[in-house]
């Protein structure tokens, strides 16, 4: 009996293995079909979600996968119509513009594109903006496409720390390097407000222009509609901002008897069945999250990190692989460690020495350390609404002596060394140590400026003028010479094709580096992060500080933009 059970177990395992590894013929797509694509939530700039995020119920889809599916739909003549069910989105303007561009490409390919808005929040600006790339827009009767304009808000915790006896010492280079103001300040400085107004003006201009183009309206008419908002669906229809009001089921029924296929099934369509024949292979190396020294793919809370050793190794491996013709470095990072940024920058430069094109593709953000990494590439491409630049550096040092005194805690520092007070947390720095700290920050800023000047072929003075910690939109950065062109991942791939002298329409395969992690690696990572993930849910504005704070270890100089750069 024991032998029989063993034989049965082996048979079952072989059957499971056959199901797992056997090639799938993919779903059947009938001629004249309607593809339904849901656009909602957040998307991951990584090859796969971490096992921890999956265990916690997150369903973030890799962003490249939705771009890939829409690219397949472009050449799939069996598809007559593509319907986009658009719900609440949690992404930046860079990704929003890439999705919008992909919808526009579908229209140019001859697909009928319809957008169905299913929204119930005033924060629905990006959702409507994405929808305007479609041929027609329909809104659910109870939906609220508010169109109230754009807003950004910033936290300043300086007053709170003063109340508990904590002093925050800051050294920074750049009048726009306002990241530390979140902890040391009480309100926006004039430079901070100037930068925020500039960012909002740039995004607002792109927002209005996109809606005007998509809906066939004048910019003045769009601005007038924004001033009138929030509006009901009937008012949106009256102003020509949408084409109809209907439930999703009613919209599908109006298309007649055309077969319908959901995007979850369409993802299984083999690109080769649509004539996809790659003539080259490009490595896709992800640089997502806070820039940190060491190895790893995710933080303890499950968020992606741009770990210096991991990303540098991926770049070296891709450069050494004879099967790889070019490297696309996909960056979605607000920066972090100055040391780690320079280590990855060096790996990018080394990859270029092999003669393979290295193109940096900016997702939502490549600022401070994220931009530092990018300028090592042959070219840097970003969407008009991406956030980039922030060439600057700061160091922040909390002084806890006042808090200890309030709590009745005695502290007696003992040091050896003229500047050993840099290691203390209970007392302010001496003037001499403060001056040495300032010199350290200045040396890192000078190196940052030198790296940018070399990569962008600009003078150090010009980089300093554009730097000073200032954040730019992609549109502004391209005008200033900090970028080589505007566009998303597809535009970056096209640049690499040009450098390789490939035909513009040539197919290329994107190969992820590093390859997906093994199951034991992911399980170990998940176990390490469960404790952090068990923390209570915090307001979104506060939760955004968590990954930012992870880069401020050991009171070392950091390359970070203003902590909250989201424009809603």
XYZ file of C-alpha atoms in Angstrom:
568
model
C 0.000 0.000 0.000
C 2.861 2.373 0.851
C 4.446 1.675 -2.536
C 1.104 2.263 -4.241
C 0.711 5.647 -2.515
C 4.212 6.604 -3.630
C 3.407 5.724 -7.228
C 0.169 7.750 -7.078
C 2.042 10.734 -5.614
C 4.658 10.603 -8.387
C 1.923 10.440 -11.038
C 0.147 13.448 -9.519
C 3.392 15.447 -9.375
C 4.181 14.610 -12.996
C 0.682 15.660 -14.031
C 0.969 18.977 -12.176
C 4.393 19.576 -13.738
C 2.985 18.884 -17.201
C 0.152 21.358 -16.622
C 2.633 23.959 -15.353
C 5.248 23.684 -18.055
C 3.250 22.605 -21.111
C 2.766 25.362 -23.659
C -0.644 26.981 -23.797
C -2.339 27.716 -27.046
C -3.854 30.841 -25.465
C -7.451 32.048 -25.554
C -9.585 32.016 -28.678
C -10.326 35.477 -30.045
C -13.169 35.561 -32.558
C -13.141 38.061 -35.444
C -14.968 41.273 -34.564
C -14.363 40.841 -30.816
C -14.529 43.532 -28.151
C -11.639 43.645 -25.704
C -12.457 45.002 -22.224
C -9.514 46.476 -20.317
C -9.836 47.619 -16.719
C -7.685 50.622 -15.817
C -7.675 51.002 -12.036
C -5.596 51.062 -8.889
C -1.814 51.188 -8.947
C 0.723 49.511 -11.198
C 4.089 48.060 -10.313
C 7.345 49.101 -11.964
C 8.861 45.664 -11.502
C 8.790 42.297 -13.214
C 6.464 40.843 -10.591
C 4.776 41.779 -7.305
C 6.509 40.531 -4.157
C 5.121 37.445 -2.450
C 4.508 39.597 0.636
C 2.236 41.952 -1.291
C 0.390 38.957 -2.753
C -0.039 37.420 0.708
C -1.521 40.703 1.929
C -4.054 40.715 -0.885
C -2.461 43.332 -3.147
C -3.181 42.866 -6.826
C -0.791 45.369 -8.375
C -0.136 44.500 -11.978
C 3.280 45.091 -13.569
C 2.933 48.248 -15.629
C 4.846 46.802 -18.557
C 2.255 44.026 -18.877
C -0.628 46.400 -19.596
C 1.508 48.259 -22.139
C 2.374 44.924 -23.732
C -1.272 43.831 -23.951
C -2.308 47.121 -25.561
C 0.581 46.769 -28.010
C -0.727 43.305 -28.955
C -4.207 44.723 -29.392
C -2.817 47.251 -31.884
C -1.866 44.520 -34.350
C -4.694 42.090 -33.539
C -7.115 42.568 -36.442
C -9.574 40.201 -34.768
C -10.376 43.028 -32.356
C -12.962 45.519 -33.537
C -13.447 47.518 -30.330
C -11.523 48.117 -27.106
C -13.517 49.277 -24.075
C -11.639 50.798 -21.134
C -13.352 50.532 -17.750
C -11.666 53.377 -15.873
C -11.868 53.411 -12.081
C -9.897 55.169 -9.350
C -6.194 55.300 -10.216
C -3.180 55.545 -7.922
C -0.364 56.519 -10.251
C 1.589 59.574 -11.316
C 1.215 61.686 -14.413
C 4.016 59.853 -16.203
C 2.231 56.491 -16.164
C -1.098 58.183 -16.879
C 0.370 59.699 -20.032
C 1.840 56.360 -21.131
C -1.568 54.692 -20.836
C -3.151 57.626 -22.628
C -0.593 57.374 -25.442
C -1.268 53.628 -25.756
C -5.000 54.305 -26.180
C -4.223 56.888 -28.853
C -2.003 54.344 -30.649
C -4.929 51.899 -30.679
C -7.097 54.510 -32.373
C -4.433 55.099 -35.008
C -4.286 51.339 -35.580
C -7.989 51.363 -36.495
C -9.500 50.060 -33.262
C -12.692 51.653 -32.008
C -11.904 52.876 -28.486
C -14.520 53.575 -25.821
C -13.915 54.715 -22.245
C -16.401 54.028 -19.445
C -15.896 56.154 -16.310
C -16.819 54.538 -12.989
C -15.673 57.119 -10.452
C -16.896 58.463 -7.118
C -14.154 60.797 -5.941
C -13.233 64.426 -6.474
C -9.711 63.135 -7.170
C -10.589 61.929 -10.649
C -8.491 64.274 -12.767
C -6.019 61.675 -14.076
C -8.826 59.231 -14.791
C -10.693 61.672 -17.001
C -7.444 62.819 -18.623
C -6.634 59.195 -19.580
C -10.168 58.679 -20.908
C -9.933 61.633 -23.308
C -7.588 59.640 -25.542
C -10.521 57.366 -26.433
C -12.850 57.971 -29.366
C -15.904 58.174 -27.099
C -16.405 58.583 -23.335
C -19.361 57.276 -21.353
C -20.037 57.901 -17.690
C -21.956 55.714 -15.252
C -25.109 57.511 -14.032
C -23.923 57.676 -10.410
C -20.305 58.402 -11.337
C -18.586 61.662 -10.496
C -15.904 62.796 -12.950
C -15.293 65.866 -10.850
C -12.792 67.757 -13.048
C -12.230 70.255 -10.227
C -8.635 71.085 -11.128
C -5.294 70.120 -9.603
C -3.933 70.298 -6.071
C -0.857 69.315 -4.059
C -0.379 69.459 -0.301
C 2.746 69.394 1.840
C 3.337 68.478 5.475
C 5.490 70.559 7.830
C 6.222 68.885 11.154
C 8.656 71.401 12.629
C 6.149 72.814 15.121
C 5.236 69.356 16.384
C 8.882 68.461 17.019
C 9.422 71.723 18.882
C 6.552 70.865 21.234
C 8.238 67.591 22.201
C 11.682 69.159 22.561
C 13.269 67.888 19.349
C 15.479 70.240 17.345
C 16.272 69.360 13.731
C 19.619 70.531 12.360
C 19.782 70.732 8.564
C 22.574 71.348 6.097
C 21.565 71.588 2.454
C 22.839 72.703 -0.912
C 20.238 74.351 -3.103
C 17.549 76.847 -2.214
C 14.932 74.485 -3.683
C 16.164 71.482 -1.634
C 13.128 71.632 0.614
C 12.861 67.958 1.582
C 14.076 68.556 5.142
C 11.492 71.324 5.596
C 8.954 68.577 6.117
C 10.598 67.865 9.458
C 12.285 71.158 10.330
C 9.956 73.772 8.821
C 6.600 75.315 9.599
C 5.516 76.525 6.165
C 6.609 76.831 2.559
C 9.644 78.947 1.853
C 9.389 81.386 -1.088
C 11.610 79.055 -3.166
C 9.450 76.051 -2.299
C 6.296 77.880 -3.347
C 7.935 79.040 -6.575
C 8.808 75.436 -7.438
C 5.367 74.069 -6.541
C 3.612 76.769 -8.577
C 5.860 75.985 -11.534
C 5.113 72.255 -11.323
C 1.363 72.837 -11.047
C 1.424 75.268 -13.969
C 3.252 72.741 -16.152
C 0.959 69.821 -15.289
C -2.149 72.011 -15.561
C -1.081 73.125 -19.028
C -0.614 69.524 -20.152
C -3.920 68.554 -18.514
C -5.927 71.246 -20.295
C -4.184 70.725 -23.641
C -4.771 66.965 -23.531
C -8.477 67.326 -22.769
C -8.908 70.017 -25.419
C -7.239 67.855 -28.062
C -9.079 64.688 -27.099
C -12.514 66.280 -26.923
C -12.160 68.740 -29.791
C -12.629 71.734 -27.503
C -10.722 74.964 -27.099
C -8.391 75.307 -24.076
C -10.548 78.218 -22.882
C -13.643 75.985 -22.963
C -11.835 73.334 -20.888
C -10.666 75.916 -18.344
C -14.217 77.275 -18.097
C -15.511 73.753 -17.434
C -12.942 73.273 -14.668
C -14.077 76.513 -13.019
C -17.680 75.271 -13.170
C -16.892 71.845 -11.658
C -17.806 69.650 -9.888
C -20.471 68.664 -12.371
C -23.097 65.988 -12.800
C -22.932 63.555 -15.691
C -25.689 65.510 -17.404
C -23.638 68.714 -17.193
C -20.562 66.916 -18.517
C -22.632 65.697 -21.461
C -24.050 69.171 -22.091
C -20.526 70.652 -22.321
C -19.265 67.945 -24.679
C -16.911 66.471 -22.092
C -18.501 63.021 -22.469
C -20.556 61.322 -25.191
C -23.153 59.492 -23.158
C -24.435 58.275 -19.798
C -24.906 54.555 -19.334
C -24.206 51.598 -17.131
C -21.320 49.415 -18.231
C -23.662 46.559 -19.165
C -25.767 48.872 -21.286
C -22.665 50.098 -23.118
C -21.600 46.530 -23.913
C -25.126 45.660 -25.062
C -25.129 48.662 -27.401
C -22.227 47.107 -29.314
C -24.489 44.325 -30.526
C -23.604 40.644 -30.565
C -19.828 41.098 -30.880
C -17.935 38.553 -28.742
C -16.392 40.037 -25.590
C -13.017 39.043 -24.124
C -11.691 40.335 -20.794
C -8.132 41.616 -20.530
C -7.274 38.942 -17.936
C -7.848 36.304 -20.621
C -6.417 38.340 -23.477
C -3.113 38.495 -21.582
C -2.690 34.831 -22.533
C -2.540 35.597 -26.265
C 0.864 34.591 -27.611
C 2.505 37.574 -29.357
C 3.962 35.167 -31.922
C 0.414 34.330 -33.051
C 0.074 37.997 -34.059
C 3.234 37.968 -36.132
C 5.569 39.206 -33.408
C 9.073 38.263 -34.567
C 11.801 39.981 -32.532
C 14.996 40.818 -34.378
C 16.760 41.922 -31.190
C 16.589 41.518 -27.419
C 16.698 44.463 -25.005
C 17.341 44.047 -21.297
C 14.761 45.769 -19.100
C 16.452 46.680 -15.814
C 14.186 48.117 -13.121
C 15.313 50.875 -10.769
C 12.232 51.316 -8.604
C 11.864 52.807 -5.136
C 14.254 54.378 -2.670
C 17.945 54.177 -3.593
C 19.667 52.118 -0.881
C 23.078 50.506 -0.449
C 23.108 46.699 -0.626
C 21.068 43.867 -2.087
C 17.353 43.297 -2.270
C 14.213 43.846 -4.281
C 11.712 45.053 -1.689
C 11.651 46.789 1.677
C 10.279 45.178 4.839
C 6.890 46.664 4.018
C 6.882 45.077 0.559
C 7.679 48.226 -1.454
C 10.261 47.925 -4.264
C 13.708 49.369 -3.564
C 16.526 50.396 -5.874
C 19.281 48.450 -4.104
C 22.739 49.370 -5.387
C 24.218 45.868 -5.536
C 21.128 44.270 -7.095
C 20.670 46.870 -9.841
C 24.416 47.142 -10.540
C 24.679 43.359 -10.929
C 21.693 43.342 -13.275
C 23.354 46.008 -15.423
C 26.662 44.117 -15.516
C 24.939 40.831 -16.379
C 22.923 42.423 -19.161
C 26.016 44.141 -20.559
C 27.947 40.853 -20.536
C 25.160 38.825 -22.184
C 25.891 38.462 -25.900
C 22.191 37.855 -26.567
C 21.328 41.364 -25.319
C 21.577 44.180 -27.855
C 20.562 47.187 -25.717
C 19.631 48.053 -22.130
C 16.544 49.981 -21.020
C 16.925 51.256 -17.449
C 13.385 51.894 -16.228
C 13.489 54.327 -13.294
C 10.683 55.127 -10.884
C 12.579 56.526 -7.919
C 12.665 59.715 -5.810
C 16.273 59.004 -4.835
C 17.865 58.208 -1.498
C 21.442 57.345 -0.610
C 24.118 59.458 -2.310
C 26.618 56.589 -2.098
C 24.215 54.052 -3.607
C 23.269 56.481 -6.391
C 26.892 56.913 -7.388
C 27.476 53.140 -7.314
C 24.594 52.521 -9.730
C 25.667 55.491 -11.889
C 29.093 53.842 -12.200
C 27.485 50.539 -13.252
C 25.444 52.368 -15.911
C 28.596 53.971 -17.303
C 30.400 50.623 -17.308
C 27.512 49.040 -19.252
C 27.840 51.776 -21.892
C 31.513 50.903 -22.429
C 30.452 47.577 -23.976
C 29.029 49.548 -26.896
C 25.438 48.575 -26.167
C 22.967 51.486 -26.077
C 21.767 52.268 -22.559
C 18.551 54.300 -22.438
C 17.044 55.577 -19.181
C 13.229 55.557 -19.264
C 11.588 57.639 -16.534
C 8.258 56.407 -15.187
C 6.458 58.750 -12.768
C 9.587 60.096 -11.085
C 13.374 60.075 -11.386
C 14.402 62.839 -9.007
C 17.525 63.485 -6.938
C 19.255 60.093 -6.638
C 16.901 58.702 -9.291
C 18.033 61.374 -11.755
C 21.666 60.885 -10.672
C 21.411 57.248 -11.789
C 19.704 58.198 -15.066
C 22.373 60.643 -16.294
C 24.856 57.813 -16.652
C 22.867 56.505 -19.643
C 23.363 57.376 -23.306
C 19.984 59.085 -23.364
C 17.258 59.944 -20.844
C 13.595 59.841 -21.917
C 10.636 60.907 -19.751
C 6.944 61.640 -20.182
C 5.960 65.334 -20.087
C 4.269 64.859 -16.709
C 7.097 62.908 -15.071
C 8.959 64.547 -12.181
C 12.724 64.735 -12.463
C 15.822 66.779 -11.671
C 16.123 67.883 -8.021
C 19.903 68.120 -8.305
C 20.822 68.816 -4.703
C 21.759 67.240 -1.383
C 20.958 67.673 2.288
C 21.668 66.087 5.641
C 19.229 66.146 8.531
C 20.230 65.582 12.151
C 17.638 65.376 14.967
C 18.788 66.746 18.334
C 16.903 64.901 21.090
C 18.333 66.536 24.223
C 15.285 68.729 24.793
C 12.941 65.749 24.557
C 15.097 63.740 27.001
C 14.926 66.649 29.435
C 11.123 66.856 29.156
C 10.911 63.128 29.874
C 13.294 63.304 32.811
C 15.950 61.241 31.028
C 19.530 62.090 31.873
C 22.152 61.977 29.126
C 25.901 62.438 29.526
C 27.886 62.374 26.257
C 31.538 61.338 26.266
C 33.623 61.730 23.096
C 37.102 61.210 21.703
C 37.881 63.228 18.588
C 37.425 66.863 17.623
C 34.274 66.163 15.629
C 32.957 63.059 17.379
C 29.839 65.042 18.309
C 28.652 64.160 14.791
C 27.827 60.771 16.329
C 25.658 62.136 19.126
C 21.912 62.644 19.179
C 21.516 64.550 22.441
C 23.190 67.883 21.690
C 23.666 70.358 18.831
C 26.867 70.302 16.818
C 29.742 72.564 17.659
C 30.354 75.350 15.114
C 33.491 73.516 13.937
C 31.654 70.229 13.401
C 28.800 72.036 11.683
C 31.328 73.577 9.269
C 32.857 70.162 8.525
C 29.392 68.732 7.902
C 28.717 71.584 5.506
C 31.923 70.764 3.621
C 30.796 67.128 3.320
C 27.435 68.163 1.860
C 29.118 70.572 -0.561
C 31.504 67.872 -1.808
C 28.601 65.528 -2.592
C 26.714 68.298 -4.383
C 29.820 69.117 -6.440
C 30.120 65.452 -7.446
C 26.407 65.326 -8.351
C 26.813 68.440 -10.526
C 29.899 66.944 -12.178
C 28.060 63.689 -12.980
C 25.143 65.577 -14.524
C 27.397 67.956 -16.463
C 29.331 65.027 -17.916
C 26.218 63.038 -18.844
C 24.212 65.952 -20.208
C 27.183 67.727 -21.869
C 26.474 70.929 -19.943
C 28.805 73.211 -18.023
C 28.986 72.859 -14.240
C 27.635 76.398 -13.898
C 24.620 75.582 -16.054
C 23.884 72.420 -14.046
C 24.172 74.402 -10.808
C 21.717 76.928 -12.241
C 19.247 74.138 -13.092
C 20.001 72.293 -9.856
C 19.735 73.858 -6.407
C 17.372 70.996 -5.564
C 14.672 72.103 -8.002
C 12.185 69.523 -9.280
C 11.062 69.848 -12.916
C 8.341 68.184 -14.930
C 9.530 66.190 -17.934
C 8.249 68.957 -20.190
C 10.326 71.565 -18.356
C 13.385 69.309 -18.045
C 13.443 68.637 -21.808
C 13.362 72.381 -22.528
C 16.239 72.909 -20.085
C 18.416 70.167 -21.595
C 18.112 67.707 -18.698
C 16.419 65.141 -20.986
C 16.946 63.882 -24.542
C 13.288 63.480 -25.421
C 9.718 63.037 -24.235
C 7.779 59.789 -24.092
C 7.350 56.575 -22.185
C 8.844 53.119 -22.372
C 7.916 52.773 -26.027
C 9.790 55.974 -26.888
C 12.853 54.715 -24.998
C 12.810 51.454 -26.964
C 12.536 53.448 -30.198
C 15.631 55.466 -29.241
C 17.591 52.266 -28.728
C 16.434 51.008 -32.129
C 17.717 54.189 -33.747
C 21.099 53.780 -32.069
C 21.273 50.181 -33.342
C 20.124 51.298 -36.809
C 17.108 49.003 -36.649
C 13.942 49.662 -38.615
C 11.424 51.767 -36.680
C 8.788 49.016 -36.935
C 11.181 46.180 -36.030
C 10.006 43.941 -33.189
C 12.240 43.622 -30.129
C 11.833 41.454 -27.044
C 12.227 42.958 -23.558
C 14.035 40.601 -21.181
C 13.809 41.428 -17.482
C 17.034 41.738 -15.511
C 17.522 40.452 -12.899
C 15.355 37.398 -13.641
C 12.418 36.628 -11.322
C 13.541 35.617 -7.845
C 13.226 32.043 -6.637
C 10.343 31.044 -4.375
C 12.617 30.503 -1.309
C 14.079 34.009 -1.781
C 10.628 35.557 -1.942
C 9.381 33.598 1.086
C 12.379 34.713 3.148
C 11.776 38.285 2.080
C 8.088 38.023 2.950
C 8.772 36.635 6.440
C 11.132 39.528 7.088
C 8.463 42.025 6.129
C 5.381 40.623 7.855
C 6.042 42.516 11.068
C 6.293 45.851 9.265
C 3.226 45.025 7.185
C 1.202 44.373 10.326
C 1.341 48.048 11.329
C -2.048 49.822 11.428
C -3.194 51.629 8.323
C -2.217 55.309 8.304
C -3.564 58.239 6.277
C -2.060 58.238 2.812
C -0.250 61.540 3.305
C 1.553 60.072 6.350
C 2.152 56.639 4.795
C 4.036 58.332 1.947
C 6.725 59.292 4.455
C 7.636 55.670 5.297
C 9.806 54.791 2.284
C 11.247 58.322 2.293
C 12.360 57.956 5.923
C 14.048 54.626 5.149
C 16.674 56.519 3.140
C 17.592 58.803 6.052
C 19.707 56.293 7.963
C 22.753 57.208 10.047
C 22.221 60.950 9.450
C 24.187 60.716 6.204
C 23.743 63.064 3.209
C 20.744 62.116 1.099
C 19.594 62.893 -2.433
C 15.841 63.378 -2.069
C 13.259 65.781 -3.522
C 10.433 67.381 -1.490
C 8.811 64.414 0.211
C 5.305 64.907 -1.183
C 5.417 65.570 -4.921
C 2.041 64.132 -5.863
C -0.238 66.402 -7.873
C -3.835 65.243 -7.696
